[in-house]
Coordinates of C-alpha atoms in Angstrom, one line a residue:
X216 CA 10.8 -43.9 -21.9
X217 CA 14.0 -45.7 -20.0
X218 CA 15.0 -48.6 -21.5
X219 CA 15.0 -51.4 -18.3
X220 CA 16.5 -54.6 -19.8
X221 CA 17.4 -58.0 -17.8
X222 CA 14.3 -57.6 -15.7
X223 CA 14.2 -59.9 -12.5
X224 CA 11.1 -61.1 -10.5
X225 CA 8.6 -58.3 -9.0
X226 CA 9.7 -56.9 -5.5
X227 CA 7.3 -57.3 -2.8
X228 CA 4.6 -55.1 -2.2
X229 CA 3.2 -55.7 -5.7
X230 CA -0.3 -56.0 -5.7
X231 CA -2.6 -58.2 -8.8
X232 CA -0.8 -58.6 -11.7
X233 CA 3.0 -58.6 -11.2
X234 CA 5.2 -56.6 -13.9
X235 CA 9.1 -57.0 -13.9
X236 CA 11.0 -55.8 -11.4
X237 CA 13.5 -52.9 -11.7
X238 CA 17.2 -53.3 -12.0
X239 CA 21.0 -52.7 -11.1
X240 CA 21.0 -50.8 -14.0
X241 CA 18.7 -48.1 -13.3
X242 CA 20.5 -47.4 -10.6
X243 CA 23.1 -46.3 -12.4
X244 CA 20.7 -44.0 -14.7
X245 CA 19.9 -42.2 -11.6
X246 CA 23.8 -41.6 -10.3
X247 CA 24.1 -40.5 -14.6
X248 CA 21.2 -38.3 -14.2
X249 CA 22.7 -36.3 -10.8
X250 CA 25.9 -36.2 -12.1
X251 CA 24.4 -34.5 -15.2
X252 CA 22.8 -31.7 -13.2
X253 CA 26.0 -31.8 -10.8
X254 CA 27.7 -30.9 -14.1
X255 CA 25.0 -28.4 -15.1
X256 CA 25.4 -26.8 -12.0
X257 CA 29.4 -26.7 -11.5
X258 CA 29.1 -28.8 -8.4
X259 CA 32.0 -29.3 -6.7
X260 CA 34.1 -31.9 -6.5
X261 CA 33.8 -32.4 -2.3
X262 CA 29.6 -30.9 -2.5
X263 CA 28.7 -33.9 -5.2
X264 CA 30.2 -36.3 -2.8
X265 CA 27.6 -35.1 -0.3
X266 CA 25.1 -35.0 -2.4
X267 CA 25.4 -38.8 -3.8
X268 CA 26.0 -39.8 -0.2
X269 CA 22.4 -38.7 0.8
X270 CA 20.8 -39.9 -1.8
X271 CA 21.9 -43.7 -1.7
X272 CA 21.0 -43.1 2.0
X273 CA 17.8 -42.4 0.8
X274 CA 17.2 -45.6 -1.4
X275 CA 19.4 -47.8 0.9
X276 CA 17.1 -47.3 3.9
X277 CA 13.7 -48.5 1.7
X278 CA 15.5 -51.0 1.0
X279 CA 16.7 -51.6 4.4
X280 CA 13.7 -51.4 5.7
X281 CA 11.4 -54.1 3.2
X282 CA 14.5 -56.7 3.4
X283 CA 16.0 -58.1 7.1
X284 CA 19.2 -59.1 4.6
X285 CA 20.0 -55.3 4.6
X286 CA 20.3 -53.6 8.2
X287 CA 19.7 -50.3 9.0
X288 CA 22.7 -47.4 9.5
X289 CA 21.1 -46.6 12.8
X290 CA 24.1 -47.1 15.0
X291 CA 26.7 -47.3 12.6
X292 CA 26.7 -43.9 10.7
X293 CA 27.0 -41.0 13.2
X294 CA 23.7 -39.9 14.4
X295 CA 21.6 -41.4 11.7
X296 CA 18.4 -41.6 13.6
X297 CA 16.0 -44.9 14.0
X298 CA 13.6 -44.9 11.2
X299 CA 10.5 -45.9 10.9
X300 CA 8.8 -48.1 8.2
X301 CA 5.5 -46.0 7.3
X302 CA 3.3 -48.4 7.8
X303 CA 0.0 -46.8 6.7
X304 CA 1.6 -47.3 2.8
X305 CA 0.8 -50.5 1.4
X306 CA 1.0 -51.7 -2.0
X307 CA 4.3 -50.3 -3.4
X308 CA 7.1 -51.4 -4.9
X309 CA 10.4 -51.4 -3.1
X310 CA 12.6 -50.8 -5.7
X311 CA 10.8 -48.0 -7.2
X312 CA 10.5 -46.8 -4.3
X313 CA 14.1 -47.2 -3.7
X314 CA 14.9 -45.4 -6.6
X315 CA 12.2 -42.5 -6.2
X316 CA 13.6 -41.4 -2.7
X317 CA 16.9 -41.2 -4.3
X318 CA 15.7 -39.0 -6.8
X319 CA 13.1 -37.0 -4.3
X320 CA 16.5 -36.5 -2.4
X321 CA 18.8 -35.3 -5.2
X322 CA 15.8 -32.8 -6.1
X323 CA 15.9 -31.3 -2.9
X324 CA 20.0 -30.9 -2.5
X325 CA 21.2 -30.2 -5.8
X326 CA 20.7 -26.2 -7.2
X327 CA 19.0 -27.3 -10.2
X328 CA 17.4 -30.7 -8.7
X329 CA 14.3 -29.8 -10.8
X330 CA 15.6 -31.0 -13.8
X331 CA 15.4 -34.6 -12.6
X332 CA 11.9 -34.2 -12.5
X333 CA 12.0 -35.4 -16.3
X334 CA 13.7 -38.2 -15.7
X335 CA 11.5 -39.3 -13.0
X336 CA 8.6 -39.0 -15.1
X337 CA 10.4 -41.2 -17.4
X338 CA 10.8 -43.5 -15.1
X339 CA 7.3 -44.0 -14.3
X340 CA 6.0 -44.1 -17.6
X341 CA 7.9 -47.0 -18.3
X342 CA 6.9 -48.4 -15.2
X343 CA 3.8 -48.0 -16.7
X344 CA 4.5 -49.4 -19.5
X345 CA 5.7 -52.8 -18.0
X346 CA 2.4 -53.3 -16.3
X347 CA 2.6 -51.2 -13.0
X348 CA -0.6 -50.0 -11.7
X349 CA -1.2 -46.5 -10.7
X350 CA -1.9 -47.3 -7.5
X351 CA 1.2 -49.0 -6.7
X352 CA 3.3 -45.9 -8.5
X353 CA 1.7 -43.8 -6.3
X354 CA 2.3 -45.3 -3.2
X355 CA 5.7 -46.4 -4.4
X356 CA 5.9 -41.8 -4.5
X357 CA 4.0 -41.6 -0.9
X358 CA 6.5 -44.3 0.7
X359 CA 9.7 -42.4 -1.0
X360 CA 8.8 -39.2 0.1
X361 CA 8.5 -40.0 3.6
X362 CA 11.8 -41.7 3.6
X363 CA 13.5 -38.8 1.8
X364 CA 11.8 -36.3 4.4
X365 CA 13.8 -37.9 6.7
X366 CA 17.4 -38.3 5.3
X367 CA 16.4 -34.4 4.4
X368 CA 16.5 -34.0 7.8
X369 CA 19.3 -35.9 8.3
X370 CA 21.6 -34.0 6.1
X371 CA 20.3 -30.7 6.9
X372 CA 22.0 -31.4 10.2
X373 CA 25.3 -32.0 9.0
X374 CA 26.3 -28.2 9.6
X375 CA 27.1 -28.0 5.7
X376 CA 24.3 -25.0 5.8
X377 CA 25.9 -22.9 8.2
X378 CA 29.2 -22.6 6.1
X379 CA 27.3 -19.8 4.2
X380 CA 27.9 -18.0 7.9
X381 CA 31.8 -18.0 8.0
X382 CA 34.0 -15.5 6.8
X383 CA 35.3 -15.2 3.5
X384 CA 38.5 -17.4 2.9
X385 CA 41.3 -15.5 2.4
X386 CA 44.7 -16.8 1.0
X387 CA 48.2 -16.2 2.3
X388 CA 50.6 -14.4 0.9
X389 CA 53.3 -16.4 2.3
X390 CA 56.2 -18.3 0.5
X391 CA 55.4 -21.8 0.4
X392 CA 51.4 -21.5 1.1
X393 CA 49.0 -21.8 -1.6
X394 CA 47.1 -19.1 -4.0
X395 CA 45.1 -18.8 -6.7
X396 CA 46.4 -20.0 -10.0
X397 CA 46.4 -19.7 -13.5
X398 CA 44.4 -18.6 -16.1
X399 CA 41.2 -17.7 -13.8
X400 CA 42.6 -17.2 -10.4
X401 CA 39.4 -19.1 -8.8
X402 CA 38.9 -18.9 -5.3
X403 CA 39.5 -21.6 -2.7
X404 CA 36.7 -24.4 -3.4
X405 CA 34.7 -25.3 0.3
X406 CA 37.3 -24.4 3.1
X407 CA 35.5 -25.3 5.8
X408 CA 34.4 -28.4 4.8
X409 CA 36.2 -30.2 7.6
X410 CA 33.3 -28.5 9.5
X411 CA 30.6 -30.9 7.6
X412 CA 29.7 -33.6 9.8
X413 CA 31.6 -37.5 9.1
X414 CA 29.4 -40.4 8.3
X415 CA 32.0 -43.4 9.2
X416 CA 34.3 -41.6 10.6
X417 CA 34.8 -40.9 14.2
X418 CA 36.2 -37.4 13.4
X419 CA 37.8 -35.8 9.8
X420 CA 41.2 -35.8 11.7
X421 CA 40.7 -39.9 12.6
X422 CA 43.3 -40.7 10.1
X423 CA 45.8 -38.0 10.1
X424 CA 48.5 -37.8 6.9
X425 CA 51.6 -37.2 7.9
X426 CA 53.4 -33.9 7.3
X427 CA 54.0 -32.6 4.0
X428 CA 57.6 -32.4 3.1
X429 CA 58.6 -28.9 4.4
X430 CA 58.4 -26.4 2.0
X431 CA 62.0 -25.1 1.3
X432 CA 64.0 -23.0 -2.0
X433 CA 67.3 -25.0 -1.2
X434 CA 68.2 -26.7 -4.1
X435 CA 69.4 -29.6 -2.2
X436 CA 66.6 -30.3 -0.2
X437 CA 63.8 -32.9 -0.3
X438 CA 61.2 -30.1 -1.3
X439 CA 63.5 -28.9 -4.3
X440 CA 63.4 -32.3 -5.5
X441 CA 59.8 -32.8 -5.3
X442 CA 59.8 -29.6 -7.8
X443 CA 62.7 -30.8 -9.8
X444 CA 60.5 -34.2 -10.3
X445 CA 57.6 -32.0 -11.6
X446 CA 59.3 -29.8 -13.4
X447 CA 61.1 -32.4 -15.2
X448 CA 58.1 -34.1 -15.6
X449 CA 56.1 -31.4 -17.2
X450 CA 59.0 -30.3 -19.5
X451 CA 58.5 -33.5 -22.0
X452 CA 55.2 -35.4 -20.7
X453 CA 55.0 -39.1 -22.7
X454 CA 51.9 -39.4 -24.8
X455 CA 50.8 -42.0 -22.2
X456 CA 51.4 -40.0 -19.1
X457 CA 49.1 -37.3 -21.2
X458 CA 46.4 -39.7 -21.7
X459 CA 46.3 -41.0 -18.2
X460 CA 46.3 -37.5 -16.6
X461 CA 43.1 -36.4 -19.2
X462 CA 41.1 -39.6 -18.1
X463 CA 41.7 -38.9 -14.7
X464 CA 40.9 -35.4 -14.6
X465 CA 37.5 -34.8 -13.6
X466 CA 37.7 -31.2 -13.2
X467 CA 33.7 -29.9 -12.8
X468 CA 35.0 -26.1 -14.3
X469 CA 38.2 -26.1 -16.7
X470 CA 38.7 -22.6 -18.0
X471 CA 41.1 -22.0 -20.9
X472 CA 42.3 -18.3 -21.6
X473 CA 43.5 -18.7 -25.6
X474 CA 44.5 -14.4 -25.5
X475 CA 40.9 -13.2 -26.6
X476 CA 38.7 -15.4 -25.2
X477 CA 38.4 -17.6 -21.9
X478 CA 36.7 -20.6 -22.6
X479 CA 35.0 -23.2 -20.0
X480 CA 34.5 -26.9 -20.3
X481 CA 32.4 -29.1 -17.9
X482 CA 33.4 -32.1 -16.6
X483 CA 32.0 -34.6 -14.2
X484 CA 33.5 -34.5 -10.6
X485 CA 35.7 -37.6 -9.4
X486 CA 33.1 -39.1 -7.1
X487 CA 31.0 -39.7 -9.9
X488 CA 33.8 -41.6 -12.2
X489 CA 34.2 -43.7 -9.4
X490 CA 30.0 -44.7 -8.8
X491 CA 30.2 -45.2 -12.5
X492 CA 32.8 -47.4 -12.4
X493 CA 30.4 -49.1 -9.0
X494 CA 28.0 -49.4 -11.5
X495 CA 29.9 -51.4 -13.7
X496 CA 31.0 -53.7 -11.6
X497 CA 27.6 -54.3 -10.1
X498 CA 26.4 -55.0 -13.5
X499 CA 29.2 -57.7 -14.4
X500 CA 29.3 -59.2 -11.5
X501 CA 25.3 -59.5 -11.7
X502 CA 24.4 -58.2 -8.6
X503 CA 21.2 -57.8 -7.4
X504 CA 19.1 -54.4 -6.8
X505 CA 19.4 -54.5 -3.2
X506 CA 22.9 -55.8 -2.9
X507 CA 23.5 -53.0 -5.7
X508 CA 22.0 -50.3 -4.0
X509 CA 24.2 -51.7 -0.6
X510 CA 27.1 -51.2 -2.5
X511 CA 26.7 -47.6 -4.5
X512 CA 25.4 -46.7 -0.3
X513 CA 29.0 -48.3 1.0
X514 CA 31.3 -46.0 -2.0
X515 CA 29.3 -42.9 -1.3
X516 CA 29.6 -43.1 2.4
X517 CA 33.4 -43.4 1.9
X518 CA 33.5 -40.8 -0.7
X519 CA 31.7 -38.1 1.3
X520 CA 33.9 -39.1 4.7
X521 CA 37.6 -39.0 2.5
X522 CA 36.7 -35.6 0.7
X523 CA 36.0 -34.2 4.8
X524 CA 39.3 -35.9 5.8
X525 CA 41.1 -34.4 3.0
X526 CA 40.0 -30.9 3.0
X527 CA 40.6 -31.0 6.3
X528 CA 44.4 -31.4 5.9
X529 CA 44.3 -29.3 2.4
X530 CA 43.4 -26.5 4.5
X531 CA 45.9 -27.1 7.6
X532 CA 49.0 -27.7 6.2
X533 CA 47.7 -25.1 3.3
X534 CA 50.6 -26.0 1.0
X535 CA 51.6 -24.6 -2.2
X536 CA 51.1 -26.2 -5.8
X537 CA 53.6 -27.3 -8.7
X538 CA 52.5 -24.4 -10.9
X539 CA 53.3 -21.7 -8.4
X540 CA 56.3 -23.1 -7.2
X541 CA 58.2 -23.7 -10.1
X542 CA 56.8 -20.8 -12.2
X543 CA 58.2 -18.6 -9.0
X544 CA 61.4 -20.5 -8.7
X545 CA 62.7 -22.7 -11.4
X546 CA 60.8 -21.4 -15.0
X547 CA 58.1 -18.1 -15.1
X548 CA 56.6 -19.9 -18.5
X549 CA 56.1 -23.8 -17.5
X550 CA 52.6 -24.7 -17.5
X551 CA 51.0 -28.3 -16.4
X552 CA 49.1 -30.4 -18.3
X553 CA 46.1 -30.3 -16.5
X554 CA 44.5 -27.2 -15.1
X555 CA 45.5 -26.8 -11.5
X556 CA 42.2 -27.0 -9.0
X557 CA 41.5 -23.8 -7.0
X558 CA 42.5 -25.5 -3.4
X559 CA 45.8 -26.3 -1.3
X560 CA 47.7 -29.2 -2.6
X561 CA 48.8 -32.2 0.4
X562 CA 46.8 -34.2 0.3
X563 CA 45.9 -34.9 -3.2
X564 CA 41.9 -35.6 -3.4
X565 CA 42.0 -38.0 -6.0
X566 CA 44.6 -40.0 -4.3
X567 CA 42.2 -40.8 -1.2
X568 CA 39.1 -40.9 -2.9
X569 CA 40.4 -43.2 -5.1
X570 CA 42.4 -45.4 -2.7
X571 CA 38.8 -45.1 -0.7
X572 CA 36.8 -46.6 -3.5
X573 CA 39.2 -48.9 -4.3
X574 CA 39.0 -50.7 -1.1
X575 CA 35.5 -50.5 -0.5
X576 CA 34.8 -52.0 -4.1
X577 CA 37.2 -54.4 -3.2
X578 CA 35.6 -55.5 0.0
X579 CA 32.7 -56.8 -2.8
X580 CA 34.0 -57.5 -5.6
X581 CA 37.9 -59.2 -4.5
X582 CA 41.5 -58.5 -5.2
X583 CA 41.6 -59.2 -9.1
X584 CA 38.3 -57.9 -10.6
X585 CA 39.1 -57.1 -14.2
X586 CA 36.6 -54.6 -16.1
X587 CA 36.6 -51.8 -18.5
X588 CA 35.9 -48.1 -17.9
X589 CA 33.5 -46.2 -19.8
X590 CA 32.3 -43.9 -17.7
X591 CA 33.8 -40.8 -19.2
X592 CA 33.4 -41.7 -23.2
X593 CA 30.2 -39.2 -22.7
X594 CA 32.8 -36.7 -22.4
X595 CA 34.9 -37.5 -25.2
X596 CA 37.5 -39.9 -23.6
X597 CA 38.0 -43.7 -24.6
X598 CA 37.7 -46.3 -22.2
X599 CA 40.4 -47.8 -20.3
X600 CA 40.6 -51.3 -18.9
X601 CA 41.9 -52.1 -15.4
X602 CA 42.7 -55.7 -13.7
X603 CA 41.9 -54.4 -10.3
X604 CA 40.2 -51.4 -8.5
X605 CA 43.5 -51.0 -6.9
X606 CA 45.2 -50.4 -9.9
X607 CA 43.0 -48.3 -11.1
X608 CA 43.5 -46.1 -7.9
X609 CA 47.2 -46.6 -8.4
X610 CA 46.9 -44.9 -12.0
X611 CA 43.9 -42.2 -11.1
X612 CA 47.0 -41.0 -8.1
X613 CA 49.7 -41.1 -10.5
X614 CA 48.0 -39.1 -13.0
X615 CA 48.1 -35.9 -10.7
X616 CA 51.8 -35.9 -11.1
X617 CA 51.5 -36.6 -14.7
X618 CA 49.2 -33.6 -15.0
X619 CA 51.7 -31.5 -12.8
X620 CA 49.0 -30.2 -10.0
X621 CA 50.6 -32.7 -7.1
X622 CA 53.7 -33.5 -5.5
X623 CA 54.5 -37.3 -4.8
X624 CA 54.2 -36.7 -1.2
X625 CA 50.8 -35.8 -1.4
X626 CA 50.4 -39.0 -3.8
X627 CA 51.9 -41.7 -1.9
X628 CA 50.4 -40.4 1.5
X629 CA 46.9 -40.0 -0.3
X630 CA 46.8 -43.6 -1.0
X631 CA 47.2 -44.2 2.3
X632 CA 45.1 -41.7 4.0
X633 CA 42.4 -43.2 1.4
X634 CA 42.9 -46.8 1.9
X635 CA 42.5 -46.3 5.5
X636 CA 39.2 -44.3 5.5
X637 CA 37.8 -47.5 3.3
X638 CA 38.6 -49.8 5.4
X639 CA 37.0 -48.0 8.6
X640 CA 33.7 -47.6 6.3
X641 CA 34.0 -51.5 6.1
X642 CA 34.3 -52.0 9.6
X643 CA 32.0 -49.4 10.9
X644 CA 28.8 -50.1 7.9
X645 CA 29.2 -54.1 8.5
X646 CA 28.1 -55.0 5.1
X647 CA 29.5 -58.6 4.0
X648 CA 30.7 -59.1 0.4

C-alpha cells in the first residue's frame, strides 16, 4: 500500500463516515510514477512535457470544478473547451478523483501507461484502508474517467498525432548545421514539434530568441571564440563544473560505446527534475492539495509551451554543436563531458525550461525560497541545495557549458527566451500566489 502521512480533513463529496483526506504528497507519487514509465519507455525529453502537461490538466479541472477558489482554463489555454461537472456522480471524493484522472490520463498517453495500473490499485487499497467506502472509490473512478475522456480529447487535438505523417527528417550536410554525434549517431529527437499545438502561448514563435552567433571558422571571430570557450572548457573541466553538469543532465537515453560493447543508461527527462523539485516546494511550504495540484498544473503548462518554443528555433536556425565543431576544426579527439543530445543546439532546452520553471515557481513561492534537491538521488546523484529557483535555473544553464553540448549564446538567450514564456503562463493562467 502507499504510505499517505500528514493527512488533512476529508474533501467534499464524502458520504457517512469521513476517512482522511489525500495529500500534496501523493501528488508527487503520481508525477514519480510517470516519470518512471517515461523512463521505461525512453520518453523524450519535449513528449514527457506533453504528457505531464495533460495529466495535471486532468486533475486540475476536478479540482476546478468541486472548488470556485480554482477557475477553469476555459478561456485561458487555447481552445480548451467548457467542461462540464458530471452531475449524475455523487458521492466521490475530489482529491481522489483528482488524482485518478491524472493517472487515467497518463495510462492512455504514455507507451507503456499500463504499468501505472499497479500503482493505482495501490492507491485505492490504501484508500481503503483509511476508511473509504467502496462506493465513494468507485465513483471517485466514474467522475475521473469522464474528466480524463475529455482532456483525451483535448490533447488528441493538439496535432502531435499527425507528426507520424511527415517526412523523415533529414540532416544537412552543410558546414556549420547540425548532425548526428558521437558514439550512437541518434537521429534528430521530434522535429516538428513546433507543429504541436501552444497551451499559453499565442504561437511557438511568440517570443523569438535572437539569432545565434553566425557560424564562422575565422579564428578571430565571435563564433571561434564561443568554440575556443568550450574547447578550453572541456580540456581541464573543475571537479565542481563535473558535478554540476552530471546533476543537471537528465538525458532519458545515454549510450556509452567502451570498444566492445555499447552500453545504455536511463535517466529521467528535465521536465520531471523540475516537477520534482514543484513537489518539494509544495511540501515545505505546506500547501494544500488543490493549491498543489494549481501549481504542478501552472509548471507543466509552461514546460510543455517552452519545449514547443524551443524546438521551434532548434530546428530553424539548425545550428551546429561543440562536439562537431571543435572535433572538425580545433582537436579530432576532444570529447564532452556529457553525451551530446541528438537535436540542433541554439537554443539550449534546459536553459528555457529551466528559466520557465523558475519563474513560474517563483510567482508561488517568492524571490528567496531556499530548499534542497533530491529528486535525482534515485538515480545515483546527491542532493544539492539552492537559495532560489532562479539560481537553480542559473546553475541547471550553466551546466550545458560545463558538460560541453552548448554554446553561451544559446545559454544566456535561453534564460531569457525561458523567463519570458513563464511569465506569459502567469499572465495568461491568472492564478494568484
Amino acid at each position: 500500500m502507499i504510505e499517505m502521512t500528514g493527512c488533512t480533513s476529508p474533501t467534499p463529496r464524502h458520504a457517512g463516515n469521513q476517512p482522511p483526506a489525500l495529500t500534496t504528497a501523493v501528488i508527487g507519487q503520481v508525477i514519480t510514477q510517470m516519470t518512471e514509465v517515461m523512463v521505461h519507455d525512453i520518453t523524450n525529453p519535449p513528449l514527457a512535457a506533453r504528457f505531464f502537461s495533460y495529466a495535471c490538466l486532468a486533475g486540475y479541472e476536478v479540482v476546478a470544478q468541486n472548488n470556485s477558489a480554482f477557475k477553469s482554463m476555459h478561456g485561458s489555454l487555447k481552445d480548451y473547451p467548457a467542461l462540464k461537472q458530471p452531475d449524475t456522480i455523487q458521492q466521490y471524493d475530489v482529491r481522489l478523483s483528482a488524482l485518478l484522472a491524472m493517472l487515467a490520463t497518463a495510462q492512455k498517453m504514455q507507451p507503456s501507461g499500463k504499468l501505472l495500473a499497479v500503482f493505482e490499485q495501490q492507491l485505492l487499497d490504501s484508500c481503503r484502508h483509511l476508511g473509504y467506502t467502496d462506493d465513494v472509490i468507485n465513483n471517485s473512478k466514474r467522475y475521473a474517467m469522464a474528466v480524463s475522456k475529455k482532456i483525451l480529447a483535448y490533447a488528441k487535438a493538439d496535432r502531435y498525432n499527425l507528426i507520424s505523417n511527415y517526412p523523415r527528417y533529414t540532416p544537412l550536410d552543410k558546414a556549420g548545421c547540425w548532425y548526428p554525434t558521437p558514439p550512437a549517431f541518434l537521429p534528430a529527437v521530434e522535429p516538428y514539434f513546433n507543429t504541436v499545438r501552444t497551451l499559453a502561448l499565442d504561437t511557438c514563435m511568440q517570443f523569438p530568441a535572437p539569432p545565434p552567433v553566425a557560424f564562422s571558422t575565422g579564428k578571430k571571430t565571435a563564433f571561434y571564440k564561443l568554440l575556443l570557450a568550450n574547447y578550453t572548457e572541456g580540456r581541464k573541466v573543475p571537479a565542481e563544473h563535473r558535478i554540476i553538469a552530471a546533476f543537471w543532465d537528465c538525458n532519458p537515453f545515454a549510450i556509452q560505446d567502451d570498444g566492445h560493447l555499447i552500453l545504455s543508461s536511463k535517466k529521467i527527462s528535465p521536465g520531471a527534475h523540475w516537477l520534482g523539485i514543484t513537489g518539494i516546494a509544495c511540501e515545505k511550504a505546506g500547501k494544500g492539495f488543490e493549491e498543489s495540484m494549481q501549481i504542478y498544473t501552472s509548471v507543466a503548462v509552461g514546460l510543455l509551451d517552452a519545449f514547443i518554443c524551443c524546438w521551434d528555433e532548434k530546428f530553424r536556425s539548425n545550428r551546429i554543436r561543440p562536439e562537431t565543431a571543435i572535433r572538425k576544426y580545433i582537436d579530432p579527439q576532444w570529447v564532452p563531458v556529457l553525451q551530446t543530445p541528438p537535436f540542433p543546439e541554439y537554443l539550449s532546452g534546459h536553459s528555457v525550461i529551466s528559466a520557465c520553471s523558475a519563474t513560474i515557481l517563483t510567482h508561488f513561492f517568492g524571490n528567496n525560497f531556499s530548499y534542497t534537491d533530491n529528486v535525482e538521488v534515485a538515480y545515483g546523484l546527491p542532493p544539492r541545495s539552492f537559495t532560489s529557483f532562479q539560481q537553480a535555473a542559473q546553475e541547471a544553464a550553466i551546466s550545458r557549458f560545463y558538460g560541453g553540448i552548448h554554446f553561451m549564446d544559446a545559454i544566456e538567450n535561453g534564460l531569457v527566451v525561458g523567463g519570458k514564456v513563464g511569465q506569459w503562463v502567469i499572465q495568461k493562467m491568472n492564478f494568484r500566489p
